Each structure stands twice: as structure tokens, then as C-alpha cells.
Coordinates of C-alpha atoms in Angstrom, one line a residue:
L1250 CA -4.8 -17.2 27.9
T1251 CA -4.7 -21.0 27.5
A1252 CA -3.0 -23.0 24.8
I1253 CA -4.8 -26.1 23.5
A1254 CA -3.2 -28.4 21.0
D1255 CA -5.4 -28.7 17.9
P1256 CA -5.1 -32.2 16.3
G1257 CA -7.1 -31.1 13.3
A1258 CA -4.7 -28.3 12.4
P1259 CA -3.2 -28.4 8.9
T1260 CA 0.3 -28.3 10.2
P1261 CA 1.9 -29.3 13.5
A1262 CA 2.9 -25.6 13.9
M1263 CA -0.7 -24.5 14.5
A1264 CA -2.5 -24.4 17.9
T1265 CA -5.6 -22.7 19.1
F1266 CA -5.3 -20.1 21.9
T1267 CA -8.4 -19.4 23.8
N1268 CA -9.0 -16.0 25.4
A1269 CA -12.4 -16.0 27.1
E1270 CA -14.9 -16.2 24.2
H1271 CA -12.6 -15.5 21.2
P1272 CA -10.3 -18.2 19.7
V1273 CA -7.1 -16.9 18.1
W1274 CA -5.0 -18.9 15.7
Q1275 CA -1.3 -19.0 16.1
D1276 CA 0.6 -20.2 12.9
N1277 CA 4.3 -20.6 13.1
S1278 CA 4.8 -21.8 9.5
P1279 CA 7.2 -19.5 7.5
K1280 CA 5.4 -16.8 5.4
E1281 CA 7.0 -14.0 3.5
V1282 CA 5.5 -10.5 2.9
V1283 CA 7.0 -7.7 0.9
V1284 CA 5.7 -4.2 1.8
F1285 CA 6.2 -1.0 -0.1
T1286 CA 5.7 2.2 1.9
T1287 CA 7.0 5.8 2.1
A1288 CA 7.9 7.9 5.1
V1289 CA 5.2 10.5 4.3
C1290 CA 2.3 8.1 3.7
R1291 CA -0.4 8.3 6.4
E1292 CA -2.0 5.0 5.3
C1293 CA 1.5 3.3 5.6
F1294 CA 1.4 3.9 9.4
A1295 CA -2.0 2.1 9.6
V1296 CA -0.6 -0.8 7.5
E1297 CA 2.4 -1.1 9.9
K1298 CA -0.1 -1.5 12.8
I1299 CA -1.9 -4.2 10.9
I1300 CA 1.4 -6.0 10.2
Q1301 CA 2.2 -5.9 13.9
V1302 CA -1.1 -7.5 14.9
V1303 CA -0.8 -10.2 12.1
Q1304 CA 2.7 -11.0 13.2
R1305 CA 1.4 -12.0 16.6
M1306 CA -1.0 -14.4 14.9
Y1307 CA 1.6 -15.7 12.4
A1308 CA 4.9 -16.0 14.2
G1309 CA 6.7 -17.2 11.0
L1310 CA 5.8 -14.0 9.1
R1311 CA 8.9 -12.4 7.7
V1312 CA 8.4 -8.8 6.5
T1313 CA 10.6 -7.1 4.0
R1314 CA 10.1 -3.4 3.7
H1315 CA 11.0 -1.2 0.8
D1316 CA 10.8 2.6 0.5
L1317 CA 8.9 3.4 -2.7
L1318 CA 10.8 6.7 -3.0
T1319 CA 14.1 5.0 -3.7
R1320 CA 15.1 3.9 -7.1
E1321 CA 15.5 0.2 -6.0
G1322 CA 12.2 0.3 -4.2
L1323 CA 10.4 1.6 -7.2
A1324 CA 12.0 -0.9 -9.5
R1325 CA 11.1 -3.8 -7.2
N1326 CA 7.5 -2.6 -7.0
E1327 CA 7.4 -2.4 -10.8
V1328 CA 8.6 -6.0 -11.1
L1329 CA 6.2 -7.4 -8.5
S1330 CA 3.2 -5.3 -9.7
R1331 CA 3.6 -6.7 -13.2
R1332 CA 4.2 -10.2 -11.9
F1333 CA 1.0 -10.1 -9.8
G1334 CA -1.1 -8.3 -12.4
L1335 CA -1.7 -5.3 -10.1
D1336 CA -4.0 -2.7 -11.6
E1337 CA -2.0 0.2 -13.1
A1338 CA -3.8 2.7 -10.9
Y1339 CA -2.1 1.1 -7.9
Q1340 CA 1.4 0.5 -9.4
A1341 CA 4.1 2.6 -7.7
T1342 CA 1.7 3.7 -4.9
A1343 CA 2.1 3.2 -1.2
P1344 CA 1.2 1.2 0.6
T1345 CA 1.4 -2.0 -1.4
V1346 CA 1.7 -5.6 0.0
F1347 CA 2.8 -8.7 -1.8
M1348 CA 2.6 -12.3 -0.6
A1349 CA 2.9 -15.6 -2.5
S1350 CA -0.9 -15.8 -2.5
G1351 CA -1.6 -12.3 -4.0
S1352 CA -1.3 -8.6 -3.5
L1353 CA -3.1 -5.8 -1.8
A1354 CA -2.8 -2.1 -2.5
G1355 CA -4.1 1.2 -1.2
P1356 CA -7.6 1.2 0.4
E1357 CA -8.1 -2.6 0.0
I1358 CA -5.5 -3.2 2.7
T1359 CA -7.5 -3.9 5.9
F1360 CA -6.8 -6.2 8.8
F1361 CA -9.2 -8.8 7.4
S1362 CA -7.8 -8.7 3.9
F1363 CA -4.2 -8.9 5.1
E1364 CA -5.0 -11.7 7.5
E1365 CA -6.8 -13.6 4.7
L1366 CA -3.8 -13.1 2.4
A1367 CA -1.5 -14.4 5.2
R1368 CA -3.7 -17.4 5.8
R1369 CA -3.7 -18.3 2.1
S1370 CA 0.0 -17.7 1.6
D1371 CA 0.9 -21.4 1.8
E1372 CA -1.4 -22.0 -1.2
G1373 CA 0.3 -19.3 -3.3
S1374 CA 3.2 -20.0 -5.7
I1375 CA 4.1 -16.5 -7.1
P1376 CA 7.8 -15.9 -6.2
L1377 CA 8.6 -12.7 -4.3
S1378 CA 12.4 -12.6 -5.2
V1379 CA 13.5 -10.2 -7.8
S1380 CA 16.7 -10.7 -9.9
A1381 CA 19.1 -8.0 -10.9
E1382 CA 18.1 -8.4 -14.6
E1383 CA 14.4 -7.9 -13.7
L1384 CA 15.3 -4.7 -11.8
K1385 CA 17.2 -3.4 -14.8
T1386 CA 14.3 -4.2 -17.1
A1387 CA 11.9 -2.5 -14.6
E1388 CA 14.0 0.6 -14.6
G1389 CA 13.6 0.8 -18.4
F1390 CA 9.8 0.5 -18.1
I1391 CA 9.8 3.3 -15.4
E1392 CA 12.0 5.6 -17.6
A1393 CA 9.8 5.0 -20.6
R1394 CA 6.7 5.8 -18.6
R1395 CA 8.3 8.9 -17.3
K1396 CA 9.2 10.1 -20.8
A1397 CA 5.6 9.4 -21.9
Y1398 CA 4.3 12.1 -19.6
A1399 CA 4.7 15.2 -21.8
W1400 CA 5.4 18.4 -19.9
R1401 CA 2.3 20.0 -21.5
T1402 CA 0.1 17.3 -20.1
I1403 CA 1.5 17.7 -16.6
A1404 CA 1.2 21.5 -16.8
K1405 CA -2.4 21.3 -18.1
G1406 CA -3.3 18.9 -15.3
G1407 CA -1.7 21.1 -12.7
L1408 CA -3.5 24.2 -14.0
T1409 CA -6.8 22.4 -14.2
Q1410 CA -6.5 21.1 -10.6
G1411 CA -5.3 24.4 -9.4
L1412 CA -8.4 26.2 -10.6
S1413 CA -10.8 23.8 -9.0
P1414 CA -14.5 24.7 -8.4
C1415 CA -14.0 24.7 -4.7
L1416 CA -11.2 27.2 -4.9
M1417 CA -13.3 29.5 -7.2
A1418 CA -16.3 29.3 -4.8
A1419 CA -14.0 30.2 -1.8
L1420 CA -12.6 33.2 -3.7
L1421 CA -16.1 34.4 -4.7
L1422 CA -17.3 34.1 -1.1
L1423 CA -14.3 36.0 0.1
L1424 CA -14.8 38.8 -2.4
R1425 CA -18.5 39.0 -1.5
Y1426 CA -17.7 39.2 2.2
L1427 CA -15.2 41.9 1.7
S1428 CA -17.6 43.9 -0.5
R1429 CA -20.3 43.7 2.2
A1430 CA -17.8 44.8 4.8
G1431 CA -17.5 48.0 2.9
R1432 CA -14.1 47.4 1.5
T1433 CA -13.5 48.3 -2.1
G1434 CA -10.6 48.6 -4.5
P1435 CA -7.2 49.3 -2.8
S1436 CA -8.5 48.6 0.7
I1437 CA -9.2 45.0 -0.2

């Protein structure tokens, strides 16, 4: 691994590192990223690995992590999701990543998209800090959204999903197997 100063780099903090055939950029300029995860999210573990790799490339990358299952984490996510215009389908979902240059959520978080977001973060101007007043307003939005979900709608959705075609097919196959095995009535 050999370090070579790059006179054409945009900032003096950048240098090119050569490793056999593949050049790797090292950027030491400060960059901030806010990540929302949960402890039970499989995709969040993959995003953590991506962050570790990108932190090697961008030494100035400061990562702030928030748990989406906490009240404060959910409120911060609400504020930043609205500020960045995040699609409603991805609001309050994990993992979600915010940088000054934009946001990534769910399946759109890949190494390449994250690295691109980090590279463009110097161009971005959307603030990542959240005030106490914004948090309070966000909690109001969250509560209003929670109340908008009528219990009947939730119960109907649960019942509909519970009786899925796959489940019905599996039950029919089981009954057919048991009937062919010579089992009837009480012996089933």
C-alpha cells in the first residue's frame, strides 16, 4: 500500500492510495451521517458493515446512530424524513441514512449508493441537527398518525394477512395428505 499525494485533489485532505491495480480514495474532510436502525433489523447489520468500510475511505465521517424503537429516535426520524422529502413508505423504517447531500432508506442502501452520498456530502446543504421544538412537533405528527389508524382497519389487515393463499394451500395439502394416509375424523 503506497500513498501518493494528489495535486489535483479538491481538498488538501485527499490523497490517492494505490493497492496493486485498484486506486482507493482517502478523504479526511469532516462529514456527518445520521443512521436510524433497530436491534432486530437484519438489514441494519448489513448497513453497519457498509459504514465501517466507508469510514476507512472517509476518515472524517462522523456517524450518529439512533434507535428507531425509542421515542426520541422516532421523532428525529420524522423530522429528518420530512426535511429530506423521504417517501412516506420509508418514513419510520429501518435502516435509514441521512447526510447533508440526501437520504437513503431500505433496499436503496448499498455500498455504492452510500459511498456516492458520502462523496457528494460537501455539496449538500440540508442541516442534520434537530431542535427541541422540531422534536415536539414531530411527536404531534406521530401521535396524529397513530390515531388515524382505526382499530378496525388494523384488525381487518391482520385477518386478511393471516388468511393468506399460501396458508390455505398448505392447510389443504396437509388435509389431503392425512386423508390419503387413511386418517379420518378424530384420528386427525
